[in-house]
Each structure stands twice: as structure tokens, then as C-alpha cells.
XYZ file of N, CA and C in Angstrom:
603
model
N 181.720 -8.393 62.398
C 180.647 -9.297 62.000
C 180.135 -10.052 63.222
N 178.836 -10.147 63.352
C 178.242 -10.864 64.461
C 178.397 -12.363 64.283
N 178.698 -13.033 65.386
C 178.823 -14.489 65.347
C 177.965 -15.095 66.449
N 178.117 -16.406 66.621
C 177.481 -17.124 67.714
C 175.960 -16.982 67.727
N 175.352 -17.107 66.572
C 173.895 -17.158 66.526
C 173.450 -18.466 67.181
N 172.316 -18.434 67.829
C 171.885 -19.618 68.570
C 170.632 -20.263 68.000
N 170.185 -19.783 66.843
C 169.024 -20.426 66.222
C 169.094 -20.245 64.714
N 168.405 -21.127 64.009
C 168.347 -21.002 62.549
C 167.682 -19.694 62.149
N 166.680 -19.294 62.903
C 165.983 -18.048 62.602
C 166.933 -16.856 62.669
N 167.773 -16.835 63.714
C 168.743 -15.743 63.862
C 169.744 -15.733 62.710
N 170.208 -16.921 62.343
C 171.196 -17.007 61.261
C 170.622 -16.474 59.961
N 169.458 -16.976 59.587
C 168.898 -16.561 58.299
C 168.418 -15.111 58.319
N 168.020 -14.624 59.473
C 167.653 -13.206 59.574
C 168.876 -12.338 59.316
N 170.018 -12.740 59.880
C 171.246 -11.960 59.666
C 171.677 -12.007 58.200
N 171.374 -13.130 57.530
C 171.756 -13.276 56.122
C 170.890 -12.442 55.187
N 169.802 -11.881 55.717
C 168.986 -10.963 54.909
C 169.704 -9.642 54.680
N 170.681 -9.365 55.539
C 171.486 -8.149 55.385
C 172.483 -8.385 54.248
N 172.271 -7.712 53.119
C 173.090 -7.942 51.936
C 174.567 -7.671 52.200
N 174.838 -6.617 52.953
C 176.241 -6.287 53.266
C 176.902 -7.398 54.067
N 176.160 -7.929 55.030
C 176.659 -9.040 55.852
C 176.931 -10.273 54.988
N 175.978 -10.565 54.089
C 176.123 -11.745 53.235
C 177.336 -11.614 52.310
N 177.530 -10.434 51.752
C 178.675 -10.219 50.861
C 179.996 -10.341 51.630
N 179.983 -9.887 52.888
C 181.179 -10.047 53.720
C 181.492 -11.526 53.944
N 180.449 -12.303 54.165
C 180.630 -13.742 54.369
C 181.165 -14.416 53.108
N 180.677 -13.984 51.953
C 181.174 -14.549 50.693
C 182.669 -14.277 50.557
N 183.073 -13.030 50.778
C 184.493 -12.672 50.672
C 185.344 -13.499 51.638
N 184.849 -13.662 52.858
C 185.596 -14.422 53.870
C 185.748 -15.873 53.453
N 184.667 -16.455 52.975
C 184.723 -17.865 52.565
C 185.656 -18.057 51.379
N 185.546 -17.184 50.381
C 186.400 -17.303 49.198
C 187.867 -17.111 49.571
N 188.143 -16.202 50.502
C 189.525 -16.000 50.962
C 190.050 -17.266 51.640
N 189.221 -17.899 52.460
C 189.647 -19.125 53.149
C 189.849 -20.276 52.171
N 188.995 -20.349 51.151
C 189.175 -21.375 50.116
C 190.480 -21.131 49.368
N 190.723 -19.878 49.015
C 191.956 -19.512 48.306
C 193.186 -19.902 49.107
N 193.126 -19.692 50.411
C 194.278 -19.957 51.278
C 194.192 -21.335 51.925
N 193.695 -22.297 51.160
C 193.648 -23.677 51.641
C 195.045 -24.254 51.816
N 195.105 -25.489 52.272
C 196.389 -26.101 52.633
C 197.372 -26.159 51.472
N 196.880 -26.358 50.258
C 197.800 -26.459 49.123
C 198.517 -25.140 48.843
N 197.929 -24.023 49.258
C 198.553 -22.710 49.084
C 199.367 -22.339 50.318
N 198.745 -22.429 51.478
C 199.349 -21.873 52.684
C 200.560 -22.672 53.175
N 200.634 -23.948 52.799
C 201.764 -24.760 53.270
C 203.097 -24.293 52.693
N 203.055 -23.466 51.659
C 204.280 -22.955 51.061
C 204.943 -21.883 51.922
N 204.212 -21.374 52.922
C 204.707 -20.234 53.691
C 204.998 -20.583 55.137
N 205.718 -19.671 55.792
C 206.076 -19.855 57.184
C 204.879 -19.770 58.109
N 205.018 -20.367 59.275
C 203.962 -20.352 60.279
C 203.589 -18.911 60.634
N 202.300 -18.646 60.731
C 201.827 -17.310 61.083
C 201.497 -16.435 59.893
N 201.681 -16.958 58.679
C 201.428 -16.156 57.476
C 199.938 -15.968 57.209
N 199.150 -16.984 57.468
C 197.736 -16.960 57.049
C 196.948 -15.775 57.604
N 197.063 -15.443 58.898
C 196.297 -14.279 59.390
C 196.646 -12.984 58.662
N 197.917 -12.804 58.337
C 198.328 -11.609 57.598
C 197.700 -11.585 56.207
N 197.701 -12.738 55.552
C 197.118 -12.819 54.215
C 195.610 -12.574 54.247
N 194.925 -13.184 55.210
C 193.484 -12.988 55.321
C 193.131 -11.520 55.535
N 193.918 -10.848 56.370
C 193.659 -9.419 56.611
C 193.940 -8.608 55.359
N 195.040 -8.911 54.675
C 195.383 -8.171 53.459
C 194.287 -8.305 52.407
N 193.801 -9.526 52.236
C 192.749 -9.761 51.245
C 191.453 -9.070 51.647
N 191.087 -9.178 52.918
C 189.810 -8.592 53.363
C 189.834 -7.072 53.304
N 191.009 -6.467 53.390
C 191.127 -5.007 53.349
C 191.054 -4.441 51.932
N 191.158 -5.296 50.935
C 191.122 -4.828 49.543
C 189.685 -4.527 49.135
N 189.469 -3.353 48.589
C 188.135 -2.936 48.141
C 187.866 -3.554 46.766
N 187.346 -4.768 46.757
C 187.156 -5.468 45.491
C 186.099 -4.805 44.607
N 185.184 -4.050 45.216
C 184.155 -3.389 44.418
C 184.750 -2.346 43.465
N 185.974 -1.899 43.768
C 186.647 -0.938 42.888
C 186.873 -1.513 41.494
N 186.877 -2.817 41.401
C 187.142 -3.456 40.116
C 186.089 -3.067 39.070
N 184.881 -2.750 39.515
C 183.802 -2.420 38.579
C 183.990 -1.043 37.938
N 184.922 -0.258 38.485
C 185.213 1.064 37.917
C 186.257 0.983 36.799
N 186.873 -0.170 36.675
C 187.950 -0.341 35.696
C 187.365 -0.519 34.300
N 187.944 0.189 33.338
C 187.381 0.187 31.987
C 188.298 -0.388 30.921
N 189.572 -0.598 31.235
C 190.491 -1.134 30.228
C 191.420 -2.168 30.854
N 192.054 -2.954 30.001
C 193.036 -3.932 30.473
C 194.190 -3.234 31.177
N 194.604 -2.098 30.647
C 195.717 -1.358 31.240
C 195.373 -0.884 32.653
N 194.138 -0.418 32.825
C 193.703 0.010 34.156
C 193.688 -1.176 35.120
N 193.210 -2.312 34.625
C 193.195 -3.497 35.499
C 194.617 -3.900 35.871
N 195.525 -3.893 34.897
C 196.910 -4.282 35.170
C 197.539 -3.380 36.229
N 197.256 -2.087 36.169
C 197.792 -1.148 37.169
C 197.205 -1.430 38.544
N 195.888 -1.658 38.575
C 195.233 -1.981 39.843
C 195.744 -3.308 40.390
N 195.965 -4.248 39.500
C 196.477 -5.565 39.863
C 197.820 -5.451 40.584
N 198.702 -4.607 40.077
C 200.012 -4.420 40.711
C 199.850 -3.883 42.130
N 198.955 -2.917 42.323
C 198.740 -2.348 43.656
C 198.217 -3.399 44.629
N 197.287 -4.203 44.159
C 196.709 -5.249 44.999
C 197.749 -6.313 45.340
N 198.512 -6.727 44.338
C 199.542 -7.744 44.552
C 200.604 -7.227 45.521
N 200.910 -5.948 45.471
C 201.873 -5.359 46.416
C 201.384 -5.481 47.850
N 200.066 -5.361 48.051
C 199.505 -5.505 49.398
C 199.655 -6.942 49.897
N 199.434 -7.882 49.017
C 199.586 -9.286 49.394
C 201.056 -9.600 49.654
N 201.916 -9.097 48.790
C 203.362 -9.285 48.962
C 203.815 -8.699 50.307
N 203.305 -7.517 50.652
C 203.682 -6.874 51.920
C 203.286 -7.729 53.113
N 202.183 -8.464 52.987
C 201.769 -9.334 54.089
C 202.664 -10.570 54.175
N 203.147 -11.049 53.042
C 204.014 -12.232 53.029
C 205.379 -11.943 53.649
N 205.906 -10.759 53.406
C 207.262 -10.465 53.910
C 207.271 -10.084 55.396
N 206.108 -10.117 56.029
C 206.065 -9.900 57.474
C 206.589 -11.116 58.232
N 206.665 -12.240 57.534
C 207.184 -13.471 58.143
C 208.587 -13.731 57.584
N 209.572 -13.743 58.467
C 210.979 -13.882 58.041
C 211.228 -15.135 57.215
N 210.570 -16.227 57.576
C 210.814 -17.484 56.868
C 210.463 -17.369 55.382
N 209.460 -16.572 55.063
C 209.083 -16.388 53.665
C 210.178 -15.655 52.891
N 210.785 -14.678 53.540
C 211.872 -13.919 52.906
C 213.087 -14.814 52.720
N 213.373 -15.640 53.730
C 214.527 -16.541 53.660
C 214.345 -17.620 52.603
N 213.105 -18.058 52.401
C 212.819 -19.201 51.533
C 212.709 -18.819 50.059
N 212.214 -17.604 49.780
C 211.937 -17.215 48.394
C 212.613 -15.906 48.023
N 212.853 -15.745 46.721
C 213.343 -14.465 46.224
C 212.188 -13.466 46.244
N 212.504 -12.181 46.204
C 211.442 -11.171 46.212
C 210.573 -11.297 44.964
N 211.184 -11.596 43.809
C 210.414 -11.795 42.584
C 209.491 -13.000 42.705
N 210.004 -14.098 43.252
C 209.198 -15.302 43.415
C 208.019 -15.078 44.339
N 208.262 -14.325 45.418
C 207.181 -14.039 46.361
C 206.124 -13.133 45.750
N 206.593 -12.145 44.961
C 205.648 -11.183 44.405
C 204.977 -11.684 43.129
N 205.782 -12.053 42.117
C 205.233 -12.388 40.805
C 204.808 -13.847 40.690
N 205.269 -14.668 41.624
C 204.826 -16.055 41.667
C 203.699 -16.232 42.670
N 204.052 -16.199 43.952
C 203.086 -16.517 45.008
C 201.999 -15.460 45.202
N 202.380 -14.189 45.264
C 201.379 -13.141 45.526
C 200.366 -13.038 44.388
N 200.852 -13.108 43.151
C 199.914 -13.040 42.020
C 199.009 -14.262 41.995
N 199.558 -15.419 42.338
C 198.725 -16.632 42.348
C 197.583 -16.490 43.350
N 197.901 -16.012 44.539
C 196.880 -15.839 45.576
C 195.794 -14.885 45.098
N 196.211 -13.735 44.577
C 195.205 -12.767 44.140
C 194.404 -13.282 42.945
N 195.079 -13.850 41.978
C 194.385 -14.295 40.768
C 193.372 -15.401 41.058
N 193.706 -16.285 42.000
C 192.740 -17.310 42.403
C 191.564 -16.661 43.118
N 191.869 -15.795 44.068
C 190.824 -15.160 44.878
C 189.829 -14.384 44.025
N 190.316 -13.487 43.184
C 189.400 -12.665 42.397
C 188.692 -13.511 41.336
N 189.361 -14.546 40.838
C 188.722 -15.445 39.884
C 187.570 -16.202 40.512
N 187.775 -16.722 41.718
C 186.701 -17.430 42.424
C 185.562 -16.475 42.759
N 185.906 -15.275 43.176
C 184.879 -14.308 43.566
C 184.002 -13.928 42.376
N 184.618 -13.763 41.219
C 183.869 -13.327 40.042
C 183.181 -14.478 39.314
N 183.871 -15.596 39.135
C 183.317 -16.684 38.334
C 182.498 -17.697 39.137
N 182.743 -17.785 40.443
C 182.123 -18.872 41.202
C 181.239 -18.433 42.369
N 181.102 -17.141 42.606
C 180.294 -16.705 43.740
C 179.208 -15.734 43.281
N 178.351 -15.371 44.237
C 177.290 -14.400 43.969
C 177.642 -13.039 44.563
N 178.927 -12.791 44.751
C 179.320 -11.518 45.353
C 178.909 -10.344 44.468
N 179.247 -10.425 43.184
C 178.904 -9.359 42.249
C 177.583 -9.677 41.549
N 176.790 -8.662 41.349
C 175.574 -8.834 40.560
C 175.932 -8.860 39.075
N 175.229 -9.664 38.280
C 175.494 -9.670 36.838
C 175.343 -8.264 36.263
N 176.281 -7.885 35.411
C 176.227 -6.552 34.801
C 177.141 -6.517 33.587
N 176.956 -5.502 32.768
C 177.840 -5.312 31.617
C 179.263 -5.050 32.075
N 179.402 -4.312 33.185
C 180.727 -4.019 33.723
C 181.444 -5.305 34.134
N 180.707 -6.183 34.814
C 181.305 -7.439 35.267
C 181.684 -8.323 34.085
N 180.826 -8.375 33.085
C 181.127 -9.175 31.891
C 182.421 -8.706 31.230
N 182.648 -7.411 31.257
C 183.857 -6.848 30.664
C 185.084 -7.168 31.518
N 184.911 -7.057 32.853
C 186.014 -7.302 33.782
C 186.526 -8.738 33.664
N 185.642 -9.687 33.395
C 186.042 -11.097 33.301
C 187.184 -11.305 32.303
N 187.231 -10.462 31.291
C 188.270 -10.592 30.266
C 189.603 -9.997 30.707
N 189.589 -9.197 31.773
C 190.815 -8.543 32.240
C 191.596 -9.381 33.257
N 190.915 -10.331 33.893
C 191.572 -11.103 34.958
C 192.775 -11.876 34.431
N 193.770 -12.024 35.296
C 194.958 -12.795 34.956
C 194.754 -14.260 35.326
N 195.501 -15.122 34.689
C 195.459 -16.556 34.980
C 196.413 -16.853 36.136
N 195.960 -17.563 37.173
C 196.867 -17.963 38.260
C 197.934 -18.915 37.705
N 199.168 -18.657 38.018
C 200.246 -19.514 37.521
C 200.617 -20.554 38.567
N 200.725 -21.794 38.133
C 201.136 -22.889 39.006
C 201.632 -24.044 38.139
N 201.946 -25.155 38.779
C 202.520 -26.291 38.054
C 201.601 -26.803 36.947
N 200.303 -26.876 37.222
C 199.376 -27.390 36.216
C 199.326 -26.479 34.995
N 199.341 -25.182 35.233
C 199.357 -24.228 34.125
C 200.669 -24.323 33.369
N 201.773 -24.425 34.096
C 203.084 -24.537 33.439
C 203.164 -25.809 32.598
N 202.674 -26.908 33.141
C 202.691 -28.174 32.386
C 201.882 -28.055 31.099
N 200.735 -27.384 31.193
C 199.881 -27.206 30.013
C 200.551 -26.300 28.992
N 201.224 -25.271 29.470
C 201.948 -24.382 28.559
C 203.065 -25.133 27.837
N 203.753 -26.014 28.560
C 204.819 -26.807 27.924
C 204.232 -27.750 26.880
N 203.065 -28.311 27.186
C 202.405 -29.207 26.223
C 202.025 -28.453 24.953
N 201.860 -27.137 25.086
C 201.546 -26.286 23.931
C 202.815 -25.766 23.250
N 203.966 -26.316 23.662
C 205.257 -26.001 23.043
C 205.723 -24.565 23.291
N 205.261 -23.946 24.393
C 205.793 -22.634 24.742
C 207.208 -22.796 25.281
N 208.059 -21.843 24.947
C 209.464 -21.918 25.341
C 209.691 -21.191 26.664
N 210.692 -21.676 27.384
C 211.152 -21.048 28.629
C 210.034 -20.857 29.653
N 209.227 -21.876 29.834
C 208.194 -21.858 30.867
C 208.870 -22.052 32.228
N 208.524 -21.252 33.231
C 209.151 -21.403 34.552
C 208.975 -22.820 35.108
N 209.940 -23.244 35.899
C 209.871 -24.567 36.517
C 208.878 -24.596 37.672
N 208.721 -23.461 38.338
C 207.799 -23.372 39.474
C 207.435 -21.912 39.691
N 206.405 -21.667 40.518
C 206.007 -20.273 40.730
C 207.064 -19.494 41.502
N 207.873 -20.178 42.297
C 208.885 -19.446 43.051
C 209.997 -18.896 42.153
N 210.044 -19.371 40.917
C 211.063 -18.875 39.988
C 210.503 -17.874 38.974
N 209.233 -17.482 39.147
C 208.609 -16.540 38.210
C 209.150 -15.132 38.443
N 209.573 -14.497 37.370
C 210.018 -13.111 37.417
C 209.015 -12.239 36.680
N 209.075 -10.943 36.925
C 208.084 -10.013 36.385
C 207.921 -10.135 34.876
N 209.016 -10.104 34.146
C 208.940 -10.119 32.684
C 208.271 -11.396 32.168
N 208.620 -12.527 32.766
C 208.029 -13.797 32.338
C 206.549 -13.853 32.707
N 206.203 -13.361 33.889
C 204.798 -13.320 34.294
C 203.981 -12.519 33.286
N 204.437 -11.332 32.962
C 203.706 -10.463 32.038
C 203.631 -11.070 30.646
N 204.707 -11.747 30.239
C 204.714 -12.375 28.916
C 203.674 -13.495 28.833
N 203.606 -14.328 29.862
C 202.644 -15.429 29.869
C 201.213 -14.886 29.849
N 200.949 -13.865 30.655
C 199.602 -13.288 30.677
C 199.245 -12.697 29.317
N 200.206 -12.059 28.669
C 199.963 -11.476 27.346
C 199.640 -12.565 26.326
N 200.411 -13.636 26.343
C 200.181 -14.735 25.402
C 198.810 -15.374 25.604
N 198.426 -15.550 26.860
C 197.123 -16.143 27.153
C 195.978 -15.208 26.736
N 196.168 -13.904 26.931
C 195.147 -12.940 26.498
C 194.993 -12.971 24.981
N 196.109 -12.981 24.282
C 196.069 -12.973 22.815
C 195.386 -14.230 22.283
N 195.734 -15.382 22.863
C 195.155 -16.644 22.395
C 193.658 -16.716 22.690
N 193.255 -16.268 23.876
C 191.841 -16.341 24.249
C 190.998 -15.337 23.471
N 191.593 -14.202 23.124
C 190.827 -13.159 22.429
C 190.386 -13.610 21.035
N 191.131 -14.515 20.438
C 190.763 -15.029 19.110
C 189.380 -15.676 19.153
N 189.059 -16.283 20.289
C 187.771 -16.975 20.439
C 186.816 -16.211 21.358
N 187.180 -14.973 21.689
C 186.351 -14.116 22.538
C 186.022 -14.779 23.876
N 187.052 -15.344 24.503
C 186.901 -15.993 25.808
C 187.799 -15.313 26.835
N 187.399 -15.299 28.099
C 188.277 -14.780 29.146
C 189.518 -15.663 29.286
N 190.692 -15.085 29.470
C 191.902 -15.894 29.672
C 191.795 -16.850 30.853
N 191.005 -16.471 31.860
C 190.860 -17.299 33.063
C 190.364 -18.704 32.745
N 189.674 -18.854 31.621
C 189.198 -20.179 31.230
C 190.348 -21.174 31.065
N 191.521 -20.659 30.732
C 192.683 -21.538 30.566
C 192.983 -22.300 31.851
N 192.751 -21.645 32.983
C 192.990 -22.287 34.276
C 192.049 -23.467 34.468
N 190.806 -23.319 33.990
C 189.853 -24.422 34.080
C 190.372 -25.631 33.286
N 190.882 -25.350 32.111
C 191.409 -26.416 31.256
C 192.593 -27.108 31.933
N 193.546 -26.301 32.416
C 194.764 -26.870 33.006
C 194.446 -27.740 34.221
N 193.466 -27.337 35.007
C 193.130 -28.078 36.216
C 192.200 -29.253 35.973
N 191.642 -29.350 34.794
C 190.708 -30.447 34.507
C 191.409 -31.724 34.059
N 192.680 -31.611 33.716
C 193.402 -32.769 33.238
C 194.462 -33.186 34.237
N 194.008 -33.890 35.238
C 194.867 -34.374 36.319
C 195.037 -35.881 36.138
N 196.274 -36.303 36.008
C 196.534 -37.732 35.768
C 196.061 -38.601 36.926
N 195.896 -37.982 38.097
C 195.480 -38.757 39.264
C 193.998 -39.046 39.296
N 193.241 -38.473 38.366
C 191.794 -38.674 38.395
C 191.357 -39.663 37.326
């Protein structure tokens, strides 16, 4: 990607290139996803690996997905790429279990990233395919989501994302899908609810 433009005219001319603009959107959303509240959980030097892993993922492939099962399979492959970038730093391996790194932290990173890209950016053009995909996305798991789940009287909610195991992750996603489907809403909306009720505000 070209950088160091020296005039407003040059900048906006480069932004006329749709491919360039979409690349910038992906980069910005990745940096937002990997803000201090996320990246501080990992060892020094992790962020460049994560940024590369995310940027290498062909997100446009998501539009080819036609069922929840297909998305879940693709989701595992993508999360494995993020997990592989996390274990390149020894401190991450020493600090977390493999399940916690994969089903807690790696899924959270991906679920936030793809959620922001689809719901909050202009990366994808509106389409029937995109409208369908919105219902397949998983909810990012974190303390706010766990607290909300406990308030809903769900049993055996993890104490933190580092303690999330595969079976519990899949169970929570299934429960959220079932509950949201009753009202024909994407499960991702639950994350909006959980994050809107902060006692500090």
C-alpha cells in the first residue's frame, strides 16, 4: 500500500481506488480490534503477528457461505490461523492453556473483527448474501457477555475467556443462536446489549 502522500489531492485520489479503500478499512478495523484492552493480555511482540494473520485472511470468502454449518467450519479454520499467530510468542503459551488461547482469546479477536467489519464498516456492499451471513456470526465472549449470561440465570458460565473450553464455547453460541432466532435477530446483537450496560457510565 502506498503511503506518505503529501497533499489532500493525492490522498483522495488514492482513495478512489476501491481496492485500496477496502484494504484501508480492513487495516483500520484490525487495529481497532487489537486495541489496548485486547492486546495487553498477550506477550510483547504479539500484535504484529496478529495483524498479519488477520490481514492474510480472505474475508470475501464469507460471502460464499450458505449455511451456519459452513460458517462454523470456516470459523474454525480462521480461528486456527489466529491461534497459530498467538503461540509464536512463548509468553502466551506460558500464560494460557491451549483451549483458553484458542476458544477464548482467538475466537474473541476474530468475532470482534468480523463483527465490526460487517456491522460497522462499508467493506461489504449490501446484499442478500451479507444479510444472511449476519445471522451466522458468533458472539465475542468476554466478561461483559459472561456477566449478562449470569444475569439471565445461565448455569456454568466461564469466569473469564482464558478458561473457555471448546464445548462451553459451542454451547454458549448455540444458546445465543436459538434465543435470537425466536425474534429473527442476529446473535451478534447480544454483544451490543451486553456492552451497553456498563455500571461506570
